[in-house]
PDB file of C-alpha atoms in Angstrom:
ATOM      1  CA  MET A   1     165.370  59.146  80.960  1.00  0.00           C
ATOM      2  CA  LYS A   2     164.185  56.397  78.557  1.00  0.00           C
ATOM      3  CA  THR A   3     165.889  58.001  75.684  1.00  0.00           C
ATOM      4  CA  TYR A   4     169.350  58.334  78.062  1.00  0.00           C
ATOM      5  CA  LYS A   5     169.047  54.386  78.618  1.00  0.00           C
ATOM      6  CA  ILE A   6     168.541  53.849  74.827  1.00  0.00           C
ATOM      7  CA  ASN A   7     171.399  56.117  73.985  1.00  0.00           C
ATOM      8  CA  GLN A   8     173.532  53.956  76.526  1.00  0.00           C
ATOM      9  CA  LEU A   9     172.540  50.941  75.142  1.00  0.00           C
ATOM     10  CA  LEU A  10     173.219  51.989  71.340  1.00  0.00           C
ATOM     11  CA  LEU A  11     176.638  53.191  72.288  1.00  0.00           C
ATOM     12  CA  ILE A  12     177.462  50.139  73.785  1.00  0.00           C
ATOM     13  CA  CYS A  13     176.017  47.850  70.740  1.00  0.00           C
ATOM     14  CA  MET A  14     178.280  50.263  68.839  1.00  0.00           C
ATOM     15  CA  CYS A  15     181.290  49.753  70.511  1.00  0.00           C
ATOM     16  CA  LEU A  16     180.940  45.861  70.639  1.00  0.00           C
ATOM     17  CA  LEU A  17     180.249  46.053  66.920  1.00  0.00           C
ATOM     18  CA  ILE A  18     183.532  48.162  66.339  1.00  0.00           C
ATOM     19  CA  CYS A  19     185.664  46.073  68.640  1.00  0.00           C
ATOM     20  CA  SER A  20     184.496  42.851  66.829  1.00  0.00           C
ATOM     21  CA  VAL A  21     185.360  44.350  63.153  1.00  0.00           C
ATOM     22  CA  SER A  22     188.561  45.305  64.616  1.00  0.00           C
ATOM     23  CA  PHE A  23     189.393  42.161  65.843  1.00  0.00           C
ATOM     24  CA  SER A  24     188.397  40.195  62.822  1.00  0.00           C
ATOM     25  CA  GLN A  25     191.009  42.608  60.499  1.00  0.00           C
ATOM     26  CA  ASP A  26     193.692  40.553  62.129  1.00  0.00           C
ATOM     27  CA  LYS A  27     192.651  37.132  61.275  1.00  0.00           C
ATOM     28  CA  TYR A  28     192.963  35.610  57.820  1.00  0.00           C
ATOM     29  CA  ILE A  29     191.611  32.216  56.607  1.00  0.00           C
ATOM     30  CA  ASP A  30     191.972  29.359  53.635  1.00  0.00           C
ATOM     31  CA  LYS A  31     189.268  27.180  53.778  1.00  0.00           C
ATOM     32  CA  ASN A  32     190.601  25.494  50.647  1.00  0.00           C
ATOM     33  CA  GLY A  33     194.405  24.787  51.577  1.00  0.00           C
ATOM     34  CA  THR A  34     196.545  22.302  50.395  1.00  0.00           C
ATOM     35  CA  ILE A  35     198.649  19.700  52.066  1.00  0.00           C
ATOM     36  CA  VAL A  36     200.669  16.907  50.018  1.00  0.00           C
ATOM     37  CA  PHE A  37     202.448  14.333  51.976  1.00  0.00           C
ATOM     38  CA  GLU A  38     204.889  11.921  49.970  1.00  0.00           C
ATOM     39  CA  ALA A  39     206.161   8.615  51.570  1.00  0.00           C
ATOM     40  CA  SER A  40     207.644   7.080  48.304  1.00  0.00           C
ATOM     41  CA  GLU A  41     210.285   4.724  48.130  1.00  0.00           C
ATOM     42  CA  LYS A  42     212.534   4.467  44.974  1.00  0.00           C
ATOM     43  CA  LEU A  43     211.448   1.093  42.761  1.00  0.00           C
ATOM     44  CA  PHE A  44     208.125   0.808  44.450  1.00  0.00           C
ATOM     45  CA  GLU A  45     204.611   2.628  43.620  1.00  0.00           C
ATOM     46  CA  GLU A  46     204.389   6.125  44.846  1.00  0.00           C
ATOM     47  CA  VAL A  47     202.888   6.612  48.292  1.00  0.00           C
ATOM     48  CA  LYS A  48     201.493  10.413  47.682  1.00  0.00           C
ATOM     49  CA  ALA A  49     198.378  12.130  48.828  1.00  0.00           C
ATOM     50  CA  THR A  50     196.809  15.602  48.414  1.00  0.00           C
ATOM     51  CA  ASN A  51     194.104  17.086  50.589  1.00  0.00           C
ATOM     52  CA  LYS A  52     192.543  20.237  49.258  1.00  0.00           C
ATOM     53  CA  SER A  53     190.013  21.295  52.087  1.00  0.00           C
ATOM     54  CA  THR A  54     192.307  22.011  54.557  1.00  0.00           C
ATOM     55  CA  THR A  55     191.466  24.999  56.787  1.00  0.00           C
ATOM     56  CA  ALA A  56     194.056  27.592  57.868  1.00  0.00           C
ATOM     57  CA  ILE A  57     193.722  30.748  60.145  1.00  0.00           C
ATOM     58  CA  TYR A  58     196.787  33.126  60.626  1.00  0.00           C
ATOM     59  CA  ASN A  59     196.268  36.080  62.937  1.00  0.00           C
ATOM     60  CA  ILE A  60     198.764  38.733  61.760  1.00  0.00           C
ATOM     61  CA  GLU A  61     198.470  40.529  65.206  1.00  0.00           C
ATOM     62  CA  THR A  62     199.916  37.671  67.251  1.00  0.00           C
ATOM     63  CA  ASN A  63     201.513  35.551  64.306  1.00  0.00           C
ATOM     64  CA  GLU A  64     199.743  32.576  65.517  1.00  0.00           C
ATOM     65  CA  ILE A  65     198.992  29.945  62.715  1.00  0.00           C
ATOM     66  CA  ALA A  66     196.313  26.932  63.092  1.00  0.00           C
ATOM     67  CA  ALA A  67     195.453  24.413  60.477  1.00  0.00           C
ATOM     68  CA  LEU A  68     193.281  21.332  60.482  1.00  0.00           C
ATOM     69  CA  ALA A  69     192.716  18.564  58.003  1.00  0.00           C
ATOM     70  CA  LEU A  70     190.332  15.799  57.950  1.00  0.00           C
ATOM     71  CA  MET A  71     192.364  12.453  57.230  1.00  0.00           C
ATOM     72  CA  LYS A  72     189.467  11.408  55.080  1.00  0.00           C
ATOM     73  CA  GLY A  73     190.063  14.184  52.707  1.00  0.00           C
ATOM     74  CA  PHE A  74     193.540  13.198  51.422  1.00  0.00           C
ATOM     75  CA  ARG A  75     193.348  11.503  48.128  1.00  0.00           C
ATOM     76  CA  PHE A  76     195.683   8.882  46.417  1.00  0.00           C
ATOM     77  CA  LYS A  77     196.066   7.841  42.845  1.00  0.00           C
ATOM     78  CA  ASN A  78     195.062   4.402  44.032  1.00  0.00           C
ATOM     79  CA  SER A  79     191.865   4.246  45.825  1.00  0.00           C
ATOM     80  CA  LEU A  80     193.074   0.751  47.538  1.00  0.00           C
ATOM     81  CA  MET A  81     196.204   2.652  48.767  1.00  0.00           C
ATOM     82  CA  GLU A  82     193.516   5.297  50.080  1.00  0.00           C
ATOM     83  CA  GLU A  83     191.246   2.706  51.824  1.00  0.00           C
ATOM     84  CA  HIS A  84     194.545   1.135  53.476  1.00  0.00           C
ATOM     85  CA  PHE A  85     195.705   4.822  54.485  1.00  0.00           C
ATOM     86  CA  ASN A  86     192.488   5.636  56.341  1.00  0.00           C
ATOM     87  CA  GLU A  87     191.506   2.069  57.865  1.00  0.00           C
ATOM     88  CA  ASN A  88     194.934   0.443  58.806  1.00  0.00           C
ATOM     89  CA  TYR A  89     197.425   3.240  59.218  1.00  0.00           C
ATOM     90  CA  MET A  90     195.638   6.473  60.207  1.00  0.00           C
ATOM     91  CA  GLU A  91     192.642   4.622  61.985  1.00  0.00           C
ATOM     92  CA  SER A  92     190.621   7.748  60.405  1.00  0.00           C
ATOM     93  CA  ASP A  93     187.434   6.873  62.234  1.00  0.00           C
ATOM     94  CA  SER A  94     189.293   7.107  65.411  1.00  0.00           C
ATOM     95  CA  TYR A  95     191.598   9.901  64.636  1.00  0.00           C
ATOM     96  CA  PRO A  96     189.553  11.907  61.913  1.00  0.00           C
ATOM     97  CA  LYS A  97     191.840  15.073  61.903  1.00  0.00           C
ATOM     98  CA  ALA A  98     195.312  16.538  62.116  1.00  0.00           C
ATOM     99  CA  ILE A  99     195.727  19.705  63.647  1.00  0.00           C
ATOM    100  CA  PHE A 100     198.795  21.976  63.785  1.00  0.00           C
ATOM    101  CA  LYS A 101     198.764  24.822  66.287  1.00  0.00           C
ATOM    102  CA  GLY A 102     201.998  27.005  66.149  1.00  0.00           C
ATOM    103  CA  LYS A 103     203.542  30.630  65.747  1.00  0.00           C
ATOM    104  CA  ILE A 104     205.674  32.606  63.071  1.00  0.00           C
ATOM    105  CA  ILE A 105     208.785  33.318  65.281  1.00  0.00           C
ATOM    106  CA  ASP A 106     210.457  36.753  65.141  1.00  0.00           C
ATOM    107  CA  PHE A 107     208.396  38.247  62.219  1.00  0.00           C
ATOM    108  CA  ASN A 108     206.411  41.682  62.489  1.00  0.00           C
ATOM    109  CA  ALA A 109     203.468  41.143  59.885  1.00  0.00           C
ATOM    110  CA  LYS A 110     202.334  44.581  60.135  1.00  0.00           C
ATOM    111  CA  GLU A 111     205.563  46.003  59.068  1.00  0.00           C
ATOM    112  CA  ASN A 112     207.214  43.187  56.889  1.00  0.00           C
ATOM    113  CA  LEU A 113     204.277  41.485  55.077  1.00  0.00           C
ATOM    114  CA  ASN A 114     204.096  42.563  51.322  1.00  0.00           C
ATOM    115  CA  GLU A 115     204.608  41.281  47.783  1.00  0.00           C
ATOM    116  CA  ILE A 116     208.099  40.277  48.512  1.00  0.00           C
ATOM    117  CA  ALA A 117     208.118  36.673  49.710  1.00  0.00           C
ATOM    118  CA  VAL A 118     210.140  36.409  53.293  1.00  0.00           C
ATOM    119  CA  GLU A 119     211.379  33.016  54.828  1.00  0.00           C
ATOM    120  CA  VAL A 120     209.777  33.132  58.312  1.00  0.00           C
ATOM    121  CA  ASN A 121     210.688  30.155  61.051  1.00  0.00           C
ATOM    122  CA  VAL A 122     207.675  28.480  62.446  1.00  0.00           C
ATOM    123  CA  LYS A 123     207.241  26.661  65.566  1.00  0.00           C
ATOM    124  CA  GLY A 124     204.354  24.705  66.659  1.00  0.00           C
ATOM    125  CA  VAL A 125     202.699  21.297  67.614  1.00  0.00           C
ATOM    126  CA  LEU A 126     201.410  18.792  65.164  1.00  0.00           C
ATOM    127  CA  GLU A 127     198.593  16.475  66.672  1.00  0.00           C
ATOM    128  CA  LEU A 128     197.889  13.331  64.504  1.00  0.00           C
ATOM    129  CA  HIS A 129     197.099   9.879  65.347  1.00  0.00           C
ATOM    130  CA  GLY A 130     196.250  10.730  69.064  1.00  0.00           C
ATOM    131  CA  LYS A 131     199.949  12.103  69.616  1.00  0.00           C
ATOM    132  CA  GLN A 132     201.673  15.427  69.402  1.00  0.00           C
ATOM    133  CA  LYS A 133     205.200  16.263  68.341  1.00  0.00           C
ATOM    134  CA  THR A 134     206.981  19.403  68.072  1.00  0.00           C
ATOM    135  CA  ILE A 135     207.499  20.948  64.527  1.00  0.00           C
ATOM    136  CA  GLU A 136     209.818  23.529  63.672  1.00  0.00           C
ATOM    137  CA  ALA A 137     210.061  24.644  59.938  1.00  0.00           C
ATOM    138  CA  ILE A 138     210.758  27.554  57.675  1.00  0.00           C
ATOM    139  CA  PHE A 139     208.072  28.677  55.566  1.00  0.00           C
ATOM    140  CA  THR A 140     207.370  31.590  53.088  1.00  0.00           C
ATOM    141  CA  ILE A 141     204.727  34.256  53.273  1.00  0.00           C
ATOM    142  CA  GLN A 142     204.027  37.271  51.594  1.00  0.00           C
ATOM    143  CA  LYS A 143     200.970  39.369  50.801  1.00  0.00           C
ATOM    144  CA  ILE A 144     199.681  40.220  47.041  1.00  0.00           C
ATOM    145  CA  ASN A 145     196.485  42.402  47.142  1.00  0.00           C
ATOM    146  CA  ASN A 146     194.434  40.956  50.096  1.00  0.00           C
ATOM    147  CA  ILE A 147     195.552  37.489  49.899  1.00  0.00           C
ATOM    148  CA  ILE A 148     198.465  36.105  52.418  1.00  0.00           C
ATOM    149  CA  ALA A 149     200.158  33.178  50.829  1.00  0.00           C
ATOM    150  CA  ILE A 150     201.994  30.709  53.136  1.00  0.00           C
ATOM    151  CA  THR A 151     203.918  27.971  51.848  1.00  0.00           C
ATOM    152  CA  GLY A 152     206.611  25.426  53.206  1.00  0.00           C
ATOM    153  CA  SER A 153     207.510  21.903  54.200  1.00  0.00           C
ATOM    154  CA  PHE A 154     208.573  19.685  57.278  1.00  0.00           C
ATOM    155  CA  THR A 155     209.229  16.141  57.748  1.00  0.00           C
ATOM    156  CA  VAL A 156     207.566  13.681  60.124  1.00  0.00           C
ATOM    157  CA  SER A 157     208.119  10.048  60.764  1.00  0.00           C
ATOM    158  CA  PRO A 158     205.358   7.508  61.051  1.00  0.00           C
ATOM    159  CA  SER A 159     206.788   6.108  64.426  1.00  0.00           C
ATOM    160  CA  ASP A 160     206.389   9.847  65.700  1.00  0.00           C
ATOM    161  CA  PHE A 161     202.807   9.287  65.869  1.00  0.00           C
ATOM    162  CA  ASP A 162     202.610   5.413  66.595  1.00  0.00           C
ATOM    163  CA  ILE A 163     201.570   4.575  63.469  1.00  0.00           C
ATOM    164  CA  GLU A 164     202.531   1.002  62.636  1.00  0.00           C
ATOM    165  CA  ILE A 165     203.639   0.035  58.998  1.00  0.00           C
ATOM    166  CA  PRO A 166     202.977  -3.978  58.752  1.00  0.00           C
ATOM    167  CA  LYS A 167     206.227  -6.008  57.775  1.00  0.00           C
ATOM    168  CA  ILE A 168     204.928  -6.915  54.392  1.00  0.00           C
ATOM    169  CA  VAL A 169     204.826  -3.018  53.190  1.00  0.00           C
ATOM    170  CA  ARG A 170     207.577  -1.794  55.593  1.00  0.00           C
ATOM    171  CA  ASN A 171     210.256  -1.547  52.682  1.00  0.00           C
ATOM    172  CA  LYS A 172     207.639   0.368  50.216  1.00  0.00           C
ATOM    173  CA  ILE A 173     206.957   3.288  52.450  1.00  0.00           C
ATOM    174  CA  ALA A 174     209.372   6.002  53.546  1.00  0.00           C
ATOM    175  CA  LYS A 175     210.608   6.280  57.132  1.00  0.00           C
ATOM    176  CA  VAL A 176     210.672  10.191  56.591  1.00  0.00           C
ATOM    177  CA  VAL A 177     207.468  11.303  55.190  1.00  0.00           C
ATOM    178  CA  ASN A 178     207.547  15.111  53.368  1.00  0.00           C
ATOM    179  CA  VAL A 179     204.760  17.352  54.118  1.00  0.00           C
ATOM    180  CA  SER A 180     204.202  20.411  51.861  1.00  0.00           C
ATOM    181  CA  LEU A 181     201.487  23.248  52.382  1.00  0.00           C
ATOM    182  CA  ASP A 182     200.077  25.839  50.108  1.00  0.00           C
ATOM    183  CA  PHE A 183     197.780  28.141  52.110  1.00  0.00           C
ATOM    184  CA  LYS A 184     195.841  31.307  50.227  1.00  0.00           C
ATOM    185  CA  LEU A 185     194.353  33.283  53.123  1.00  0.00           C
ATOM    186  CA  VAL A 186     192.002  36.108  52.752  1.00  0.00           C
ATOM    187  CA  GLN A 187     190.639  38.326  55.309  1.00  0.00           C
ATOM    188  CA  LYS A 188     188.120  36.907  57.777  1.00  0.00           C
TER     189      LYS A 188
END
């Protein structure tokens, strides 16, 4: 009787292990993804920052994609600009992260994901500075060896997220900000 219960327990444990392995095979992650934003205006100093420590997750089964970037991870050429970005505009202590949750639309990754780069439609919600905005964009996706590369860009406006730009610098910062991303995801 004891061996029957032990065998049952072992069978249950093996089933749970197999299930967890099979579920994790559908998820890919990048802990060093890159996001760049540019809000430069001609004739003025460049307003551009890069964050190379963005975390992104992609589930090839559901086509869901999510990304998280810490605001203090953005680096500018000018350290004073970085300080103003975190303290005055983004209020990074109060709103420490940007989160995107979305989905690749009308794409069967299991059938169409390969070495050939394919443009895909992505729709989701960007949460930034305590506000949310629906984002629709076209990204490029491809799988080379065991790495899924997702690249793309979209635009946002500081006013979309109630980010106030002081009058003294308002003409030096673009009203439309270009955001680009580059993720190299590996199987989790």
